[in-house]
Coordinates of C-alpha atoms (C1' of nucleotides) in Angstrom, one line a residue:
Chain A
M256 CA -2.2 -10.9 -33.1
S257 CA -3.6 -9.7 -29.7
Y258 CA -3.2 -13.1 -27.9
Q259 CA 0.6 -13.2 -28.2
L260 CA 1.1 -10.9 -25.9
L261 CA -0.9 -12.8 -23.2
K262 CA 1.1 -16.2 -23.9
N263 CA 4.0 -14.2 -23.5
Q264 CA 3.2 -13.1 -20.2
V265 CA 2.1 -17.0 -19.2
N266 CA 5.1 -18.2 -20.2
Q267 CA 7.4 -16.0 -18.8
T268 CA 6.0 -16.7 -15.3
I269 CA 5.5 -20.4 -15.5
E270 CA 6.4 -23.5 -17.8
I271 CA 3.0 -24.7 -19.5
S272 CA 2.4 -27.3 -22.2
H273 CA 1.4 -25.9 -25.7
S274 CA -2.1 -27.2 -25.5
D275 CA -2.7 -25.7 -21.7
L276 CA -1.9 -22.8 -23.2
E277 CA -4.2 -22.6 -26.2
N278 CA -6.9 -24.0 -23.9
F279 CA -6.0 -20.9 -21.3
C280 CA -6.4 -18.3 -23.8
N281 CA -9.2 -19.7 -25.6
A282 CA -11.0 -18.4 -22.8
F283 CA -10.9 -15.2 -23.3
T284 CA -12.3 -13.1 -26.0
S285 CA -11.4 -9.5 -27.3
K286 CA -13.0 -6.2 -26.5
T287 CA -12.0 -2.8 -27.6
I288 CA -13.2 0.2 -25.3
K289 CA -13.6 3.7 -26.4
K290 CA -11.4 6.6 -24.5
K291 CA -13.8 7.5 -21.1
E292 CA -16.2 4.4 -21.4
F293 CA -16.0 2.3 -18.5
L294 CA -15.5 -1.3 -18.0
L295 CA -16.3 -1.5 -14.6
S296 CA -18.6 1.1 -12.1
Q297 CA -18.3 1.2 -8.6
G298 CA -21.3 -0.6 -7.2
R299 CA -21.7 -3.7 -9.5
I300 CA -20.4 -7.0 -9.1
Y301 CA -17.2 -7.6 -11.4
K302 CA -18.0 -10.6 -13.7
Y303 CA -14.6 -10.3 -15.8
E304 CA -10.9 -10.3 -15.6
G305 CA -9.1 -8.2 -18.1
F306 CA -5.3 -8.5 -19.9
V307 CA -4.6 -5.1 -21.3
V308 CA -3.5 -5.3 -25.0
S309 CA -3.0 -2.0 -26.3
G310 CA -4.4 1.3 -24.7
C311 CA -4.4 2.5 -21.1
F312 CA -6.7 2.5 -18.1
R313 CA -7.1 3.9 -14.8
V314 CA -8.5 2.0 -11.3
F315 CA -10.2 4.2 -9.2
T316 CA -12.2 4.9 -6.2
I317 CA -14.6 7.6 -5.3
D318 CA -14.8 8.7 -1.4
K319 CA -17.6 10.0 0.6
K320 CA -16.6 13.7 -0.4
G321 CA -16.8 12.8 -4.3
N322 CA -13.0 12.8 -4.5
E323 CA -11.2 10.5 -7.0
N324 CA -8.6 8.4 -6.1
N325 CA -6.7 6.8 -8.8
L326 CA -5.1 3.3 -7.2
Y327 CA -3.0 2.6 -10.4
F328 CA -3.1 2.3 -14.1
A329 CA -2.6 -0.6 -16.4
A330 CA -1.2 -0.4 -20.1
Q331 CA 0.1 -3.1 -22.3
N332 CA 0.6 -6.4 -20.7
W333 CA -1.1 -5.3 -17.1
W334 CA -4.4 -7.1 -15.6
L335 CA -7.4 -5.2 -14.8
M336 CA -9.2 -6.8 -11.6
D337 CA -11.4 -6.3 -8.7
I338 CA -10.1 -9.2 -6.9
D339 CA -12.2 -8.2 -3.8
S340 CA -15.2 -8.2 -6.1
F341 CA -14.2 -10.9 -8.1
L342 CA -13.5 -13.4 -5.2
N343 CA -16.2 -13.2 -3.3
Q344 CA -18.5 -11.7 -5.4
T345 CA -19.6 -8.4 -3.5
P346 CA -20.6 -5.0 -5.0
S347 CA -17.0 -3.3 -6.6
N348 CA -15.5 -0.5 -4.7
L349 CA -13.7 0.2 -7.9
N350 CA -14.0 2.2 -11.3
I351 CA -11.8 1.3 -14.5
Q352 CA -11.9 3.5 -17.1
A353 CA -10.1 3.7 -20.5
L354 CA -7.9 6.6 -21.0
E355 CA -7.4 6.4 -24.8
D356 CA -9.0 4.0 -27.4
S357 CA -7.9 0.6 -25.9
E358 CA -8.1 -3.5 -26.5
V359 CA -8.7 -5.9 -23.3
L360 CA -8.8 -9.5 -23.4
L361 CA -11.9 -10.4 -21.1
I362 CA -12.1 -13.8 -19.3
R363 CA -15.6 -14.5 -17.4
R364 CA -15.4 -15.4 -13.8
E365 CA -17.0 -18.6 -14.4
D366 CA -14.8 -19.5 -17.0
K367 CA -11.8 -18.8 -15.1
L368 CA -13.1 -21.1 -12.1
K369 CA -13.4 -23.8 -14.4
L370 CA -9.9 -23.5 -15.7
Y371 CA -8.9 -23.5 -11.9
E372 CA -10.3 -26.6 -11.7
S373 CA -9.3 -28.5 -15.2
L374 CA -6.0 -26.9 -15.5
P375 CA -4.0 -26.6 -12.1
I376 CA -1.5 -25.1 -13.7
I377 CA -3.2 -21.9 -14.0
E378 CA -3.6 -21.8 -10.0
K379 CA 0.2 -21.6 -10.0
L380 CA 0.0 -19.0 -12.6
F381 CA -2.3 -16.5 -10.3
R382 CA -0.5 -17.8 -7.5
I383 CA 2.6 -16.5 -8.5
M384 CA 1.2 -13.1 -10.5
S385 CA -0.7 -12.3 -6.9
Q386 CA 2.3 -13.0 -4.9
K387 CA 4.7 -10.7 -7.3
A388 CA 1.9 -8.1 -7.1
L389 CA 1.7 -8.3 -3.7
V390 CA 5.2 -7.4 -3.3
A391 CA 4.6 -4.2 -5.6
W392 CA 2.0 -2.9 -3.2
Q393 CA 4.3 -3.5 -0.2
R394 CA 7.3 -1.8 -1.6
R395 CA 4.5 1.2 -2.9
L396 CA 3.4 1.9 0.9
I397 CA 6.4 1.6 2.0
R398 CA 7.8 4.4 -0.2
N399 CA 4.3 6.3 0.6
N400 CA 5.3 6.1 4.1
T401 CA 9.1 7.1 3.8
L402 CA 9.4 9.4 0.8
T403 CA 8.4 12.9 0.3
A404 CA 5.8 13.7 -2.3
K405 CA 8.7 15.2 -4.6
E406 CA 10.7 11.8 -4.4
R407 CA 7.6 9.7 -5.1
Y408 CA 6.5 11.8 -8.2
V409 CA 11.0 11.4 -9.4
H410 CA 10.1 7.6 -8.7
F411 CA 6.9 7.1 -10.8
V412 CA 8.1 8.8 -13.6
T413 CA 11.6 7.2 -13.8
T414 CA 10.0 4.0 -13.1
Y415 CA 7.0 4.1 -15.5
P416 CA 7.9 6.7 -18.8
N417 CA 5.6 4.6 -21.1
I418 CA 2.7 5.1 -18.7
V419 CA 3.4 8.5 -17.3
C420 CA 3.0 9.9 -21.1
K421 CA -0.6 9.1 -21.0
L422 CA -1.4 10.5 -18.1
T423 CA -2.4 14.4 -17.0
D424 CA -0.8 15.6 -13.7
K425 CA -4.1 15.7 -12.2
Q426 CA -4.3 11.7 -12.5
I427 CA -0.7 11.3 -11.6
A428 CA -1.2 13.8 -8.4
S429 CA -4.1 11.6 -7.6
Y430 CA -2.2 8.6 -7.7
L431 CA 0.7 10.0 -5.3
G432 CA -1.9 10.8 -3.1
I433 CA -1.5 14.6 -3.2
T434 CA -3.2 17.5 -4.6
H435 CA -3.0 18.4 -8.7
E436 CA -2.0 22.0 -7.7
F437 CA 0.7 20.8 -5.3
L438 CA 2.4 19.0 -8.0
S439 CA 2.5 21.7 -10.4
K440 CA 4.2 23.5 -7.5
I441 CA 7.2 20.4 -7.3
K442 CA 7.3 20.4 -11.0
K443 CA 7.9 23.6 -10.9
Q444 CA 10.7 23.5 -8.6
G445 CA 12.8 21.5 -11.0
Chain B
M171 CA -2.2 -28.5 19.5
S172 CA -0.3 -26.1 17.7
Y173 CA -1.3 -27.8 14.0
Q174 CA -4.8 -27.2 14.8
L175 CA -4.7 -23.2 14.3
L176 CA -2.8 -24.2 11.1
K177 CA -5.6 -26.8 10.1
N178 CA -8.3 -24.5 10.7
Q179 CA -7.1 -22.0 8.7
V180 CA -6.2 -24.1 5.8
N181 CA -10.2 -25.6 6.1
Q182 CA -11.5 -21.8 6.2
T183 CA -9.8 -20.9 3.1
I184 CA -9.9 -24.3 0.6
E185 CA -12.0 -27.7 0.8
I186 CA -8.9 -30.5 1.2
S187 CA -8.9 -33.8 1.9
H188 CA -7.7 -35.3 5.3
S189 CA -4.6 -36.7 4.2
D190 CA -3.4 -33.8 1.9
L191 CA -3.9 -31.6 4.9
E192 CA -2.0 -33.9 6.9
N193 CA 0.5 -34.0 4.4
F194 CA 0.6 -30.2 4.7
C195 CA 1.2 -29.7 7.9
N196 CA 3.8 -32.4 8.6
A197 CA 6.2 -30.3 6.8
F198 CA 6.4 -27.7 9.0
T199 CA 8.2 -27.9 12.7
S200 CA 7.4 -25.9 15.5
K201 CA 9.8 -23.1 17.0
T202 CA 9.7 -21.0 19.7
I203 CA 11.2 -17.5 19.8
K204 CA 11.8 -15.4 22.5
K205 CA 11.4 -11.6 22.9
K206 CA 13.3 -9.5 20.7
E207 CA 15.0 -12.1 18.6
F208 CA 14.7 -12.2 15.0
L209 CA 13.5 -14.6 12.7
L210 CA 14.9 -12.5 9.7
S211 CA 17.7 -10.0 9.3
Q212 CA 18.0 -7.8 6.5
G213 CA 20.4 -9.1 4.1
R214 CA 19.8 -12.6 4.2
I215 CA 18.1 -15.1 2.0
Y216 CA 14.9 -16.1 3.2
K217 CA 14.5 -19.9 3.4
Y218 CA 11.5 -20.4 5.3
E219 CA 8.0 -19.5 5.9
G220 CA 6.0 -18.8 9.5
F221 CA 2.6 -19.6 10.5
V222 CA 2.1 -17.4 13.6
V223 CA 0.8 -19.8 16.7
S224 CA 1.1 -17.2 19.5
G225 CA 2.9 -14.3 20.2
C226 CA 3.3 -11.5 18.3
F227 CA 5.9 -10.3 15.7
R228 CA 7.1 -7.1 13.7
V229 CA 7.6 -7.0 9.8
F230 CA 10.0 -3.8 9.0
T231 CA 12.5 -2.2 7.1
I232 CA 15.3 0.2 7.7
D233 CA 15.9 3.3 5.5
K234 CA 19.0 4.6 4.6
K235 CA 18.7 7.1 7.0
G236 CA 18.6 4.4 9.5
N237 CA 15.0 5.0 10.4
E238 CA 12.8 1.8 11.1
N239 CA 9.3 1.4 9.2
N240 CA 7.0 -1.2 10.8
L241 CA 5.2 -2.8 7.4
Y242 CA 2.8 -5.0 9.2
F243 CA 2.5 -7.0 12.7
A244 CA 1.7 -10.8 12.7
A245 CA 0.1 -12.2 15.9
Q246 CA -1.9 -15.8 16.2
N247 CA -3.0 -17.1 12.7
W248 CA -1.1 -14.3 10.8
W249 CA 1.9 -15.6 8.3
L250 CA 5.1 -14.4 8.5
M251 CA 7.1 -14.4 5.2
D252 CA 8.9 -12.2 3.2
I253 CA 7.6 -13.2 -0.6
D254 CA 10.4 -11.0 -2.4
S255 CA 13.2 -13.0 -1.1
F256 CA 11.3 -15.8 -0.8
L257 CA 10.2 -16.2 -4.7
N258 CA 13.5 -14.5 -6.3
Q259 CA 16.0 -15.8 -3.6
T260 CA 17.3 -12.2 -3.2
P261 CA 18.3 -11.0 -0.2
S262 CA 16.1 -9.5 2.0
N263 CA 14.9 -6.1 2.7
L264 CA 12.8 -6.9 5.5
N265 CA 13.4 -7.5 9.7
I266 CA 11.2 -9.7 11.5
Q267 CA 11.3 -9.7 15.4
A268 CA 9.3 -11.0 18.0
L269 CA 7.8 -8.6 20.4
E270 CA 7.0 -11.2 23.1
D271 CA 8.2 -14.9 23.6
S272 CA 6.3 -16.6 20.5
E273 CA 5.9 -19.7 18.7
V274 CA 5.8 -20.4 14.8
L275 CA 5.4 -23.1 12.5
L276 CA 7.9 -23.0 10.0
I277 CA 8.0 -24.6 6.6
R278 CA 11.5 -24.8 4.6
R279 CA 11.7 -23.0 1.3
E280 CA 12.4 -26.3 -0.4
D281 CA 9.7 -28.3 1.4
K282 CA 7.1 -25.8 0.3
L283 CA 8.3 -26.1 -3.6
K284 CA 8.1 -29.6 -3.3
L285 CA 4.5 -29.2 -1.9
Y286 CA 3.7 -27.1 -4.8
E287 CA 4.5 -30.2 -7.3
S288 CA 2.9 -33.1 -5.1
L289 CA -0.4 -31.2 -3.8
P290 CA -1.9 -28.9 -6.4
I291 CA -4.2 -27.9 -4.0
I292 CA -1.7 -26.2 -2.0
E293 CA -1.1 -23.6 -5.1
K294 CA -4.7 -22.9 -4.4
L295 CA -3.9 -22.4 -1.3
F296 CA -1.7 -19.9 -1.5
R297 CA -3.3 -18.2 -4.5
I298 CA -6.5 -17.4 -2.6
M299 CA -4.5 -16.2 0.6
S300 CA -2.6 -14.3 -1.9
Q301 CA -5.5 -12.7 -3.4
K302 CA -6.9 -11.5 0.0
A303 CA -3.4 -10.4 1.3
L304 CA -3.3 -8.2 -2.1
V305 CA -6.7 -6.8 -1.4
A306 CA -5.8 -5.8 2.3
W307 CA -2.8 -3.8 1.3
Q308 CA -4.8 -1.8 -1.7
R309 CA -7.0 -0.8 0.8
R310 CA -4.4 -0.1 3.1
L311 CA -2.9 2.3 0.5
I312 CA -6.5 3.8 0.0
R313 CA -6.7 4.3 3.2
N314 CA -3.2 6.2 3.6
N315 CA -3.9 8.5 0.8
T316 CA -7.5 9.5 1.8
L317 CA -7.8 9.5 5.7
T318 CA -5.6 11.9 8.4
A319 CA -3.2 10.6 10.2
K320 CA -6.3 10.7 13.4
E321 CA -8.5 8.7 11.3
R322 CA -5.8 6.1 10.2
Y323 CA -4.9 5.5 13.9
V324 CA -8.7 5.1 15.1
H325 CA -9.0 2.7 12.2
F326 CA -6.1 0.5 13.1
V327 CA -7.1 0.5 17.0
T328 CA -10.5 -0.2 16.0
T329 CA -9.6 -2.6 13.7
Y330 CA -7.2 -4.6 15.4
P331 CA -7.9 -4.4 19.3
N332 CA -6.0 -7.9 20.0
I333 CA -2.9 -6.7 18.0
V334 CA -2.5 -3.2 19.3
C335 CA -2.6 -4.3 23.0
K336 CA 1.1 -5.6 22.7
L337 CA 2.4 -2.8 20.7
T338 CA 4.0 0.4 21.8
D339 CA 2.8 3.5 20.2
K340 CA 6.2 4.2 18.7
Q341 CA 5.3 1.0 16.8
I342 CA 1.9 2.4 15.9
A343 CA 3.3 5.4 14.9
S344 CA 5.6 3.7 12.4
Y345 CA 3.3 1.5 10.9
L346 CA 0.6 4.4 10.6
G347 CA 3.8 6.5 8.9
I348 CA 3.9 9.2 11.3
T349 CA 6.3 10.1 14.1
H350 CA 6.0 9.2 17.8
E351 CA 5.6 12.6 18.9
F352 CA 2.7 13.3 16.7
L353 CA 0.7 10.4 17.4
S354 CA 1.0 11.0 21.3
K355 CA -0.5 14.6 20.3
I356 CA -3.4 12.8 18.6
K357 CA -4.0 10.7 21.1
K358 CA -4.0 13.9 23.9
Q359 CA -6.6 15.8 21.8
G360 CA -8.9 12.7 22.2
Chain C
dC53 C1' 17.0 -3.0 44.0
dA54 C1' 19.6 0.8 41.4
dA55 C1' 20.9 2.1 37.2
dA56 C1' 20.5 2.2 32.4
dA57 C1' 18.1 2.3 28.3
dT58 C1' 13.6 2.9 26.2
dA59 C1' 8.8 4.8 26.3
dG60 C1' 5.9 8.7 25.9
dT61 C1' 4.9 14.1 26.4
dT62 C1' 5.3 18.4 25.9
dG63 C1' 6.3 22.9 23.5
dA64 C1' 8.3 25.9 19.9
dA65 C1' 10.0 26.6 15.3
dC66 C1' 9.7 24.8 11.0
dT67 C1' 8.4 22.5 6.5
dT68 C1' 5.1 19.9 3.8
dG69 C1' 1.3 19.9 1.5
dT70 C1' -3.8 21.9 1.6
dT71 C1' -7.7 25.2 0.2
dC72 C1' -9.5 28.4 -2.1
dA73 C1' -9.7 31.5 -5.6
dA74 C1' -8.7 33.7 -9.9
dC75 C1' -5.9 33.0 -14.2
dT76 C1' -4.6 30.6 -18.4
dT77 C1' -3.9 27.4 -21.6
dC78 C1' -5.2 23.5 -24.2
dC79 C1' -8.5 20.1 -26.0
dT80 C1' -12.8 18.9 -27.6
dA81 C1' -17.7 18.9 -29.1
dA82 C1' -21.5 21.0 -31.6
Chain D
dT56 C1' -14.9 27.1 -35.6
dT57 C1' -15.7 28.2 -31.4
dA58 C1' -17.6 28.4 -27.0
dG59 C1' -17.3 25.4 -23.0
dG60 C1' -15.6 22.5 -20.4
dA61 C1' -11.4 20.3 -18.4
dA62 C1' -6.8 20.6 -17.0
dG63 C1' -2.5 23.6 -15.2
dT64 C1' -0.6 27.7 -12.8
dT65 C1' 0.7 30.7 -9.4
dG66 C1' -0.3 33.0 -4.7
dA67 C1' -2.3 33.6 0.1
dA68 C1' -3.4 31.9 4.1
dC69 C1' -3.8 27.5 6.5
dA70 C1' -3.5 22.8 8.4
dA71 C1' -1.1 18.7 8.6
dG72 C1' 2.7 16.5 10.4
dT73 C1' 8.1 17.4 11.7
dT74 C1' 11.9 18.3 14.1
dC75 C1' 14.6 18.9 18.1
dA76 C1' 15.1 19.3 22.8
dA77 C1' 14.2 18.6 27.4
dC78 C1' 11.9 16.4 30.4
dT79 C1' 9.0 12.7 32.7
dA80 C1' 7.2 7.9 33.2
dT81 C1' 7.9 3.2 32.4
dT82 C1' 10.8 -1.2 31.7
dT83 C1' 14.7 -4.0 31.4
dT84 C1' 18.7 -5.3 33.0
dG85 C1' 22.9 -6.1 35.7

DNA sequence: CAAAATAGTTGAACTTGTTCAACTTCCTAA
DNA sequence: TTAGGAAGTTGAACAAGTTCAACTATTTTG
């Protein structure tokens, strides 16, 4: 049952009544996405927010020179969202693509806004999740400023082994902010 | 009146009744902090959250080699918090130091937790503020991965001129993730 | 005001990471 | 099942950024 993962995560984050949790989960619909398909393309306004049940996604930007930059990866239990586009309803700068056949639970923007109104506990849920994510991004930035490429690579593969095994080296290099040629050389050094 | 800035920021973020806003602001107490004094030192558990009324602070980590790494600066209308320490009540990895004589509005952790209970709108306030901050951190990380040091420097001084003018080049270099010697060379090139 | 500490500059040698190009290997779609 | 296209490897030349050391401002403090 694909909703169980979502329920688990909510229960681990906040205390919520059974009926409120049901109401929350009922706002989501399941969707399967084939490998290489896009959940969101740059320039579009993002109307959904997603919880990954199975599979894996990459979230990336494309700069002026046409280079892709992987911002993060999302496997089981991760959230997929472009907060910027979702908050402000501005065209997205992000692309979200499935790296393998995947299942996500999607909630429409309007439905989420309604939930914020009808269930204040949902504000708390996303307040806490956002704050936790913020801490993670701050730490990642510190690592990028203080560690070498090799140290960052070692940190990534040891911290997220279940995601790393689904990725190509090219994708990892882009996430780490280095070229894939250089990652190849790092790996050769041992 | 130092509370007016706080009220303005809240009003710009959410719709809130006059009495709720009063209750929120009443939980804060004003404190003046002299230049170079610390609001928080690494290893302590952070019991307060602060809103900067005047002056300027730097938030930084110290790594194993003893190098300081400026994470961000906070001038008027910015918030000072170690979310990680505040959320989990774990010893802080951050140091918060005044760069000039400053005034902050402080709220105690317990009082903030009480406010979350009694005023659900405060959950919304911090949910939105956290999500906006998250977007800013994501963008900063993308810039760090895709721009050269010089481009990052130009972006920083043009985006935050009112903060830059309060900083030394050494502090800016640390924020950008480069050495102060290299920043000096960047500036010389024009 | 004088002394001491801190901030900023410059150069030379060095390390880290990039670019480009050629090659190999491994998928994958017709 | 095989041709075509990604993904990965390697090397050489290069660019970006660091380190160390010596020096010059500029603040800070007694």
